[in-house]
Coordinates of C-alpha atoms and ligand atoms in Angstrom, one line a residue:
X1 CA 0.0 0.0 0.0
X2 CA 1.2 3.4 -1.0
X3 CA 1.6 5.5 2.6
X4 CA 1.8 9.3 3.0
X5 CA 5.3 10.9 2.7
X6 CA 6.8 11.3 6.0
X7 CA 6.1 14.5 7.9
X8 CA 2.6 15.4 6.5
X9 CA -0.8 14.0 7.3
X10 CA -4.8 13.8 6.0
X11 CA -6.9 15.7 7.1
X12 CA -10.3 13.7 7.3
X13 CA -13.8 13.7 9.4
X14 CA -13.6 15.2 12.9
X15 CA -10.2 17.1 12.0
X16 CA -12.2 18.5 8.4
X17 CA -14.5 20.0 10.5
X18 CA -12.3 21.5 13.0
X19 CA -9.8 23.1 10.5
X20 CA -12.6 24.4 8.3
X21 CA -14.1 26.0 11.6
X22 CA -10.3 27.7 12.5
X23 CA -10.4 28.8 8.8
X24 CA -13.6 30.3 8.6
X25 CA -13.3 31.9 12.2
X26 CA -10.0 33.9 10.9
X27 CA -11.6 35.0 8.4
X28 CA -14.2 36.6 10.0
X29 CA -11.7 38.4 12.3
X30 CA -10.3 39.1 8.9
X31 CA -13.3 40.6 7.5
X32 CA -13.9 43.0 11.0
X33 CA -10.8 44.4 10.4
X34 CA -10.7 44.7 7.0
X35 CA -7.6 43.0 6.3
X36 CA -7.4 41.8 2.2
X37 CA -7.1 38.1 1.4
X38 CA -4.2 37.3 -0.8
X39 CA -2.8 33.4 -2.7
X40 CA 0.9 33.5 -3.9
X41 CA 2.1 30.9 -5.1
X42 CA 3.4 27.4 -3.4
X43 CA 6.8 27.5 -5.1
X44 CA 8.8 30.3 -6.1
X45 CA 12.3 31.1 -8.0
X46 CA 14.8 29.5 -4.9
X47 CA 16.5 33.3 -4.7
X48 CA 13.7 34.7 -3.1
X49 CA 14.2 32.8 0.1
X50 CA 17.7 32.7 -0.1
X51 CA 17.8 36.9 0.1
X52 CA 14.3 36.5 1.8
X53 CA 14.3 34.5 4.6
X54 CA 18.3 34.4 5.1
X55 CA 21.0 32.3 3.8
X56 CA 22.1 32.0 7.8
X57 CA 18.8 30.7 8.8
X58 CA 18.1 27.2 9.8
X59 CA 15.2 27.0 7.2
X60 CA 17.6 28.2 4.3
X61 CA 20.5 26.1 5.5
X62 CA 18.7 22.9 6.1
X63 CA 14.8 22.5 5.4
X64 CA 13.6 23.4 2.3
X65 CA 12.4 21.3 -0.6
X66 CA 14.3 22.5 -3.9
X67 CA 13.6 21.5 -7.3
X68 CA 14.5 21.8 -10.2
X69 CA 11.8 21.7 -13.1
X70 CA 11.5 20.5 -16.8
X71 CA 13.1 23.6 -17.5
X72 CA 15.8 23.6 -15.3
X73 CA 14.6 26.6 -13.0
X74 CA 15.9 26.4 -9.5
X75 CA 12.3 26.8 -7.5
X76 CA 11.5 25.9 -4.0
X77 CA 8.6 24.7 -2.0
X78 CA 7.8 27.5 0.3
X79 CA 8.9 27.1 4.1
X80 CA 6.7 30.3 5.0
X81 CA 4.3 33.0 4.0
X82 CA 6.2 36.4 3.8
X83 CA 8.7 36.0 1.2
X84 CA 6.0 35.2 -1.6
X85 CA 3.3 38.2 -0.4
X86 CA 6.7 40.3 -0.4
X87 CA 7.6 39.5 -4.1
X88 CA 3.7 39.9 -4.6
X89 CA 3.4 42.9 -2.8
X90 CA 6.9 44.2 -5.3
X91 CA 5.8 42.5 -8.6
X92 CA 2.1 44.1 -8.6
X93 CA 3.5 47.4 -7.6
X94 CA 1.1 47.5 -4.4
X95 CA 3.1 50.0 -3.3
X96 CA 1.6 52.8 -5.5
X97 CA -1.7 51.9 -4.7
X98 CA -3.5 55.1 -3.2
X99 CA -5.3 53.0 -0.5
X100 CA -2.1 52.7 2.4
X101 CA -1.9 50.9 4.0
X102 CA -2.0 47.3 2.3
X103 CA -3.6 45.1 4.8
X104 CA -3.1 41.1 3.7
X105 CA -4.0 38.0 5.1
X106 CA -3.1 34.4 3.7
X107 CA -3.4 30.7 4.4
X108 CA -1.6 27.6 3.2
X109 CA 0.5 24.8 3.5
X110 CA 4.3 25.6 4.1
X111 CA 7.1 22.9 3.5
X112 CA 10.2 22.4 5.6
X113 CA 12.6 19.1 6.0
X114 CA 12.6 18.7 9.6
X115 CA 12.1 16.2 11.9
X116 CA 9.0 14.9 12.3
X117 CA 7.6 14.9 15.6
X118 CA 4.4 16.6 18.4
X119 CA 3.6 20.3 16.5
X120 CA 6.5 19.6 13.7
X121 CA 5.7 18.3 10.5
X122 CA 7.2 18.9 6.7
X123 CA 4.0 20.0 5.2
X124 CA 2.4 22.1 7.6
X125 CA -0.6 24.6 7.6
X126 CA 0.1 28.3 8.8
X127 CA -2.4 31.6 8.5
X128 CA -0.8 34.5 8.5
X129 CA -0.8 38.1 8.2
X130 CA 1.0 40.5 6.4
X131 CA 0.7 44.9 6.2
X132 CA 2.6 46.8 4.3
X133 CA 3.6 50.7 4.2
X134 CA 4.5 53.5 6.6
X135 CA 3.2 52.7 9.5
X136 CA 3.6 53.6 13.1
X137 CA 3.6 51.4 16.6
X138 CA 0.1 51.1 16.3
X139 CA 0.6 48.9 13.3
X140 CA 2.2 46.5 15.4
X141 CA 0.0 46.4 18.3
X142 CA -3.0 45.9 15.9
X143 CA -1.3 42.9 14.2
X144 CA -0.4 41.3 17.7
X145 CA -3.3 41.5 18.6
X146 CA -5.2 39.2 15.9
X147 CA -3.6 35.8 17.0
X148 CA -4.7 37.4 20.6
X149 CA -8.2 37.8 19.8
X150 CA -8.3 34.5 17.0
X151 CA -7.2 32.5 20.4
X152 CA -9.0 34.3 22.7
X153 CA -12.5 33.5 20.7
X154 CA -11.5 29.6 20.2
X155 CA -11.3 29.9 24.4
X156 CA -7.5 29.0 24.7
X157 CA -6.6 29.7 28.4
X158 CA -2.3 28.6 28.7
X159 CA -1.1 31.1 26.4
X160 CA 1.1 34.2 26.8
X161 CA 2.2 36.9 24.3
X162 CA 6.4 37.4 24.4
X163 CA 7.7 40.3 22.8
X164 CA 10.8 41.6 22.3
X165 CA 12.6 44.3 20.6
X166 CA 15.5 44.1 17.9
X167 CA 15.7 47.9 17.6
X168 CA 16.4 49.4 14.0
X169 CA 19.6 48.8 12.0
X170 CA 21.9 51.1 13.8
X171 CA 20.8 49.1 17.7
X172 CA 21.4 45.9 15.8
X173 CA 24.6 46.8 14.2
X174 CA 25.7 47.9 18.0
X175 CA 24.1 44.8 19.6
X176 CA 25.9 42.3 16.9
X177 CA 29.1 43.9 18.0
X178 CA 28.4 43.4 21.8
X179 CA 27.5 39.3 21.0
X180 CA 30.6 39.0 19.1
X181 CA 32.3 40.4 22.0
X182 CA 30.4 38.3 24.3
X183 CA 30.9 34.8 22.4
X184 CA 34.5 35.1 21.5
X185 CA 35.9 33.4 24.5
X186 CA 33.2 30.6 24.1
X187 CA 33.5 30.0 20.4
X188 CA 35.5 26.3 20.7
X189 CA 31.9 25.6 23.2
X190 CA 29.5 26.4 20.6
X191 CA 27.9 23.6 18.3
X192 CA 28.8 23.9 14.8
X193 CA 25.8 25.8 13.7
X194 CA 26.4 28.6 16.0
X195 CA 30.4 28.5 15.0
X196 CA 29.0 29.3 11.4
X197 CA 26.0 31.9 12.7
X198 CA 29.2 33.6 14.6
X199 CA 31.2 34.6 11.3
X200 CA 27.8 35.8 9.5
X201 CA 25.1 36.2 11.7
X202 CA 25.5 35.9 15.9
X203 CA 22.5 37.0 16.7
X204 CA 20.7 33.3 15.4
X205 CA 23.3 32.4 17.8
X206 CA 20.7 32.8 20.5
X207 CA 17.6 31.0 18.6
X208 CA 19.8 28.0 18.9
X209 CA 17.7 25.1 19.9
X210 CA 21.2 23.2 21.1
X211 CA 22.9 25.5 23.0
X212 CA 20.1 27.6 24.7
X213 CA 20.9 25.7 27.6
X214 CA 24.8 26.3 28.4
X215 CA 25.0 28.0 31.2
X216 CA 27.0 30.8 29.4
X217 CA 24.1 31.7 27.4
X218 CA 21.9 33.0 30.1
X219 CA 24.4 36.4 30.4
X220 CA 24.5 36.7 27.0
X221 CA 23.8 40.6 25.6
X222 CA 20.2 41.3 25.9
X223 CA 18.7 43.3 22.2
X224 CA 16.7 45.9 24.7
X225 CA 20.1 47.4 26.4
X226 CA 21.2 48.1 22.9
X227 CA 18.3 49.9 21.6
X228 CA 18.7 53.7 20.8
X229 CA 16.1 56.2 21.3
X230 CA 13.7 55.8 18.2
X231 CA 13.8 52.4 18.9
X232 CA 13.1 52.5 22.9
X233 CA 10.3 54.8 22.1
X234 CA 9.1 52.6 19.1
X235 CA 8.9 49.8 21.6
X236 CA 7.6 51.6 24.4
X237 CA 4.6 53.3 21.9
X238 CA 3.8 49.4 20.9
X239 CA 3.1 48.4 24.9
X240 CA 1.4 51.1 25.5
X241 CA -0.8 50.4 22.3
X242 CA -1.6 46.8 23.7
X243 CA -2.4 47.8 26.9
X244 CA -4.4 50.5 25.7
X245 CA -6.2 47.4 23.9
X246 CA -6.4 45.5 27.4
X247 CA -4.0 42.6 26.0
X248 CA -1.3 40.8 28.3
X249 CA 2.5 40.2 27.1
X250 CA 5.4 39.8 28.7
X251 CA 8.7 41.6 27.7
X252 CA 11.2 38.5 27.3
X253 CA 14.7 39.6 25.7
X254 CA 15.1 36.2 24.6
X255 CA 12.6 36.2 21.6
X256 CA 14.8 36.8 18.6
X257 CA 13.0 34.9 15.8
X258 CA 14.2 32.4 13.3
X259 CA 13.8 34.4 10.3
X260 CA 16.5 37.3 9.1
X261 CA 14.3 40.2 8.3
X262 CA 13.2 41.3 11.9
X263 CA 13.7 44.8 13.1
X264 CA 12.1 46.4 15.5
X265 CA 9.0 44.6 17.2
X266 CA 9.6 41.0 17.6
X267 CA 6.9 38.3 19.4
X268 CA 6.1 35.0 19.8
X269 CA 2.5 34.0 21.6
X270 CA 3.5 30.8 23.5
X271 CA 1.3 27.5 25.0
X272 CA 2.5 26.1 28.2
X273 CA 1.9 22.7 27.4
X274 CA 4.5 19.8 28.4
X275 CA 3.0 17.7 25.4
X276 CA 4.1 20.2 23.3
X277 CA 7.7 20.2 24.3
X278 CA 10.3 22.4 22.2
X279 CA 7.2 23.4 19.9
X280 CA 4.9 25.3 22.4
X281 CA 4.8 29.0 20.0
X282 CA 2.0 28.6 18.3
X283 CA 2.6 31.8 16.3
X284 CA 5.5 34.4 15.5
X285 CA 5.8 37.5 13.7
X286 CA 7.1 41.5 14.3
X287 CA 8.4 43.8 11.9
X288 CA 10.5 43.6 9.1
X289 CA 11.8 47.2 7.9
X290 CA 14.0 46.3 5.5
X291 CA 13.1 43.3 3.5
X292 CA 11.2 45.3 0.7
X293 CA 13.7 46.9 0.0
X294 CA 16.3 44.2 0.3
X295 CA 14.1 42.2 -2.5
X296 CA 14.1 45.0 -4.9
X297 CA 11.3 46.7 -3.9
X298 CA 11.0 50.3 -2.8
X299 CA 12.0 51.4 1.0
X300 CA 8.6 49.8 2.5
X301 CA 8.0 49.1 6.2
X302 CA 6.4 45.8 7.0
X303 CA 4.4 43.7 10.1
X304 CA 3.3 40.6 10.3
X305 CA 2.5 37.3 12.0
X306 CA 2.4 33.7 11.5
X307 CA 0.7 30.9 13.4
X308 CA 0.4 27.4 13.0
X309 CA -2.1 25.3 12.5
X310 CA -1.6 21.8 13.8
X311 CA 0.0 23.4 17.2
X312 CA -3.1 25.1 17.8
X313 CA -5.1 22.1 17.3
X314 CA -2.8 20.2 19.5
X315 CA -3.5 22.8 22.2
X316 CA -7.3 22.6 21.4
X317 CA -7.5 19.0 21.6
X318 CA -5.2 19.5 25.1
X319 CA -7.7 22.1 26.2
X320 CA -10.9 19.6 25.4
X321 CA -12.5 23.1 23.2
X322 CA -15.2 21.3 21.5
X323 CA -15.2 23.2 18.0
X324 CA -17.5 21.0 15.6
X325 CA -20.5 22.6 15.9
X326 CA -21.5 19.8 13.3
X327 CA -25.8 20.7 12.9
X328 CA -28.0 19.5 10.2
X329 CA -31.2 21.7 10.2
X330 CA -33.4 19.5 8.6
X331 CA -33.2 15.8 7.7
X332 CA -35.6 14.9 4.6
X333 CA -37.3 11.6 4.8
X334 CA -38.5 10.0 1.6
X335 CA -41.3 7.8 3.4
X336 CA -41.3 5.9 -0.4
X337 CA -39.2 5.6 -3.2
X338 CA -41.8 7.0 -5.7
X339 CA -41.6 10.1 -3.6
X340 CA -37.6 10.8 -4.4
X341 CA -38.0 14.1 -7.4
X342 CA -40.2 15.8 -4.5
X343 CA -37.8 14.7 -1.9
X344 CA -35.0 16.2 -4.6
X345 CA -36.8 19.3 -5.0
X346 CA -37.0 19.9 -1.5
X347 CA -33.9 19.7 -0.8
X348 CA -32.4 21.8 -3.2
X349 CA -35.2 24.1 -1.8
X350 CA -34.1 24.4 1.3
X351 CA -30.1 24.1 0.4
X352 CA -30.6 27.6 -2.0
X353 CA -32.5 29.1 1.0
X354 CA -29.4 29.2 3.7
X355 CA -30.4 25.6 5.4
X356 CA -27.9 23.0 6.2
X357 CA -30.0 19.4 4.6
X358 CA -29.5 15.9 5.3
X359 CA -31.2 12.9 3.4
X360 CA -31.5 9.7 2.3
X361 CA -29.0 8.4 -0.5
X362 CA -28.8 4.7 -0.1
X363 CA -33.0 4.2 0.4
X364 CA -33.2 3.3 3.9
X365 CA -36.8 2.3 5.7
X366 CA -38.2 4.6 7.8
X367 CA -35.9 2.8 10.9
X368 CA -32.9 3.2 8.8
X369 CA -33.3 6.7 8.6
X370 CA -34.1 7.4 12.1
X371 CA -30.9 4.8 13.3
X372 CA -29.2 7.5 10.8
X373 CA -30.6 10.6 12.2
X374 CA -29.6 9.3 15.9
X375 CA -25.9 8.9 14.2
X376 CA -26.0 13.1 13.2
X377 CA -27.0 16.0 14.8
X378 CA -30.3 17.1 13.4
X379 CA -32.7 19.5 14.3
X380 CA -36.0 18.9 12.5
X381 CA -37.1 16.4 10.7
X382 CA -39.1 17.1 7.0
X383 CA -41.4 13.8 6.2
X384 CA -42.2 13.4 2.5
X385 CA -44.6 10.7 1.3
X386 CA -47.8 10.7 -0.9
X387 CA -50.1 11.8 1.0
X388 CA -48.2 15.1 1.9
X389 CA -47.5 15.9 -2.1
X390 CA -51.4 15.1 -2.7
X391 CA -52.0 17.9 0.1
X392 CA -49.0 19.8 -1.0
X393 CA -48.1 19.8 2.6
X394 CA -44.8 19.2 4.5
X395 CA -44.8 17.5 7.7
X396 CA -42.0 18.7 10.3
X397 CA -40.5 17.2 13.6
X398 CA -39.1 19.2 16.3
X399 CA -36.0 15.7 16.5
X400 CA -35.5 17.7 20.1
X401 CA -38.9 18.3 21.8
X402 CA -40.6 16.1 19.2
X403 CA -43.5 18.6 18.5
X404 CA -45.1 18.0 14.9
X405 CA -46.0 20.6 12.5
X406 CA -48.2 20.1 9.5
X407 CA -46.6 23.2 6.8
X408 CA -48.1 24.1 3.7
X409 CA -44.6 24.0 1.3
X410 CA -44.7 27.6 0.1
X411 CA -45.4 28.6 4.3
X412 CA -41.9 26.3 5.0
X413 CA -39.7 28.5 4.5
X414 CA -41.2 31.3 6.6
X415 CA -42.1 28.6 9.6
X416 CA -38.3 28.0 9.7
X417 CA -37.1 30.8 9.8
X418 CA -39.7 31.8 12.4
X419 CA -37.7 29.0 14.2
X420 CA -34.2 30.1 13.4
X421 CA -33.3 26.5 12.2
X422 CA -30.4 28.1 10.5
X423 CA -28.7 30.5 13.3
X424 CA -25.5 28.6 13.5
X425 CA -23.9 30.7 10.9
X426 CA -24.2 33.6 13.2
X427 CA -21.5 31.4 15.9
X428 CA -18.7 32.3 13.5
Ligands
LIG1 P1 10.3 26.7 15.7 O1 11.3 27.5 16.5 O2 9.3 25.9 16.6 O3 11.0 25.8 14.7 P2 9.9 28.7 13.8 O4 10.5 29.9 14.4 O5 10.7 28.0 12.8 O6 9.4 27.7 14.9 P3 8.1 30.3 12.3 O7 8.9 30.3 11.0 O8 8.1 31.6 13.0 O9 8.5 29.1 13.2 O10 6.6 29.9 11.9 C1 5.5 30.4 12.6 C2 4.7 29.3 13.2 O11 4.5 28.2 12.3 C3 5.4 28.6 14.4 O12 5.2 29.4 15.6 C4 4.7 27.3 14.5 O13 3.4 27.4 15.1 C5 4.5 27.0 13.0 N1 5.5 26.1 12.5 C6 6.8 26.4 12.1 N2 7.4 25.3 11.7 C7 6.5 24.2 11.8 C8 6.5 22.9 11.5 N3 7.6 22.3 10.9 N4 5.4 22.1 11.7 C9 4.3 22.7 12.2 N5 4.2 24.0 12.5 C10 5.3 24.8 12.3
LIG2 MG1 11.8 26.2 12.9

């Protein structure tokens, strides 16, 4: 039997209907603060996240999937969102649109060769958001604040906001001085990674999974006594923004990111979960002030935020948050065979009209349908047989309080919504 690759996984029943649910929720949050949906593509020209993401970082270096197509291109599956909505953003010349800001939001499977294991898979799903132009502190409160509220609606209770600041180029040019200082004298007790990250880039010295630990690590320079003014008052603006907003966070130097681009405003919204282990964020993002410009675009400020999908769901399974709010408002009973085109009818009927229909497809008897009806969660109940079409009447059980109603078919739709079969929209 063929088997899935290693690292991905189907999605299928109970899962379908939670991840449709997270998707649909977003977007709604989306749509309130009108944030633009935008699709780039899955693979792109392998440059773009070479200069992109960073040649130092671990996703460059070790995890992605490159290719080479039919016409020898060099293209690459892409391990994350913002290098494609960057070339986007560049490519369709977003920049000189008069509506500025430009507010995005995407979702979609990312790719990364890792090892497989809890909240770490090669394909993975992440959401994502994505605002380009001249923005202020605000900006970045606002987009930190839509994993906040996306988690706070779906209920999740162990989860803190981390946030960090890199300060502009000039702090981070001063702060990359002080960790080269800092780490010469421990160079020969760094892993090889880090040795490399030293000559080109020490501060991914300090996202190192392998040697967070070593006791020399924890007096390591911290980015926030390195910030210069504009910076300090950049962060600063941002907390006050989020408290202004009534959301928590905690200022943890530590939070540098994995990705190259960051300047200013970095965070990371973190489960405390021990299944979990080394993959509790469940989203990162901050701003990135130079990475339109350093992929050919004009000098274009940018903030944004990641999250993942399958650690969220880990934590929502942890959590025991009941998402499938799987209803049927109406199950249609043909009560004989020769009544299936009205049974049809009906249906389609009541599917154009906003309501969520069940029937029978494999002609059950009148037990099989209700063993079937037991098996989902219906609401009412719509009984067609002959003597209803002769009286061009429907007849309707309440499957809850078992009430009957005898409707005359051009009355049903009004006698529903009377009823608000069909409120569950309105959850989302
Ligand atoms: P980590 O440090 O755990 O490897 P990261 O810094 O590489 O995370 P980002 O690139 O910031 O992660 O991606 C944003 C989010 O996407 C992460 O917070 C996580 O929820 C999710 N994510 C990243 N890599 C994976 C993966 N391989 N499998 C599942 N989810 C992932
Ligand atoms: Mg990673």
């Amino acid at each position: 039997m063929i088997q899935k690759p290693k690292g991905t996984y189907d999605v299928t029943g109970k899962l379908g209907l939670e991840v449709r649910y997270l998707e649909k929720l977003f977007a709604s949050i989306m749509e309130k603060y009108n944030y633009k949906y935008i699709r780039t593509p899955v693979f792109e020209a392998s440059t773009l996240f070479h200069r992109g993401v960073g040649e130092t970082s671990d996703i460059v270096k070790k995890e992605t999937y490159d290719f080479k197509d039919k016409g020898n291109r060099d293209l690459t599956l892409r391990p994350e969102g913002t290098a494609g909505v960057v070339r986007s953003f560049i490519e369709n010349k977003m920049y000189a649109d008069s509506n500025q800001p430009i507010k995005t939001w995407y979702m979609g499977s990312m790719y990364r060769y890792e090892r497989p294991q809890a909240g770490r898979y090669r394909e993975f799903y992440q959401i994502g958001v994505e605002v380009f132009g001249d923005t202020d502190a605000y900006t970045d409160a606002e987009v930190i604040s839509i994993p906040v509220n996306f988690y706070k609606m779906l209920g999740l209770k162990n989860v803190k906001v981390m946030i960090n600041s890199l300060g502009d180029q000039e702090s981070k040019e001063k702060y990359r001085q002080a960790l080269l200082d800092y780490f010469k004298p421990y160079l020969d007790e760094l892993c090889d990674d880090c040795k490399e990250r030293y000559q080109k880039n020490p501060l991914r010295i300090l996202d190192c999974k392998v040697d967070k630990d070593k006791e020399f690590f924890k007096n390591a320079p911290k980015t926030i006594d390195y910030l210069n003014e504009p910076s300090k008052n950049h962060l600063n603006d941002v907390l006050k923004y989020l408290k202004a907003m009534d959301i928590e966070y905690v200022v943890n130097p530590n939070i540098v990111r994995g990705l190259d681009y960051y300047t200013q405003t970095v965070f990371e919204v973190e489960a405390f979960m021990p299944s979990l282990g080394n993959q509790n964020v469940l989203c990162g993002g901050g701003r990135y002030d130079n990475l339109v410009k350093n992929l050919g675009g004009p000098d274009t400020k940018g903030v944004g935020f990641a999250l993942g999908m399958e650690r969220l769901l880990e934590v929502i399974h942890n959590e025991n948050i009941e998402l499938d709010k799987e209803e049927v408002d109406i199950y249609v009973v043909p009560m004989d065979i020769s009544c299936k085109d009205k049974v049809a009818s009906l249906v389609q009927y009541l599917r154009l009209n906003g309501f969520v229909v069940e029937t029978d497809y494999i002609n059950r008897n009148l037990k099989g349908n209700f063993k079937q009806i037991d098996r989902l969660n219906v609401k009412y109940i719509a009984f067609v047989g002959e003597e209803e079409i002769s009286k061009n009447i429907i007849k309707i059980k309440n499957n809850h309080t078992k009430e009957e109603y005898q409707i005359k078919f051009e009355k049903l739709i009004d006698f529903l919504d009377d009823l608000e079969v069909d409120d569950h929209e309105e959850n989302i």
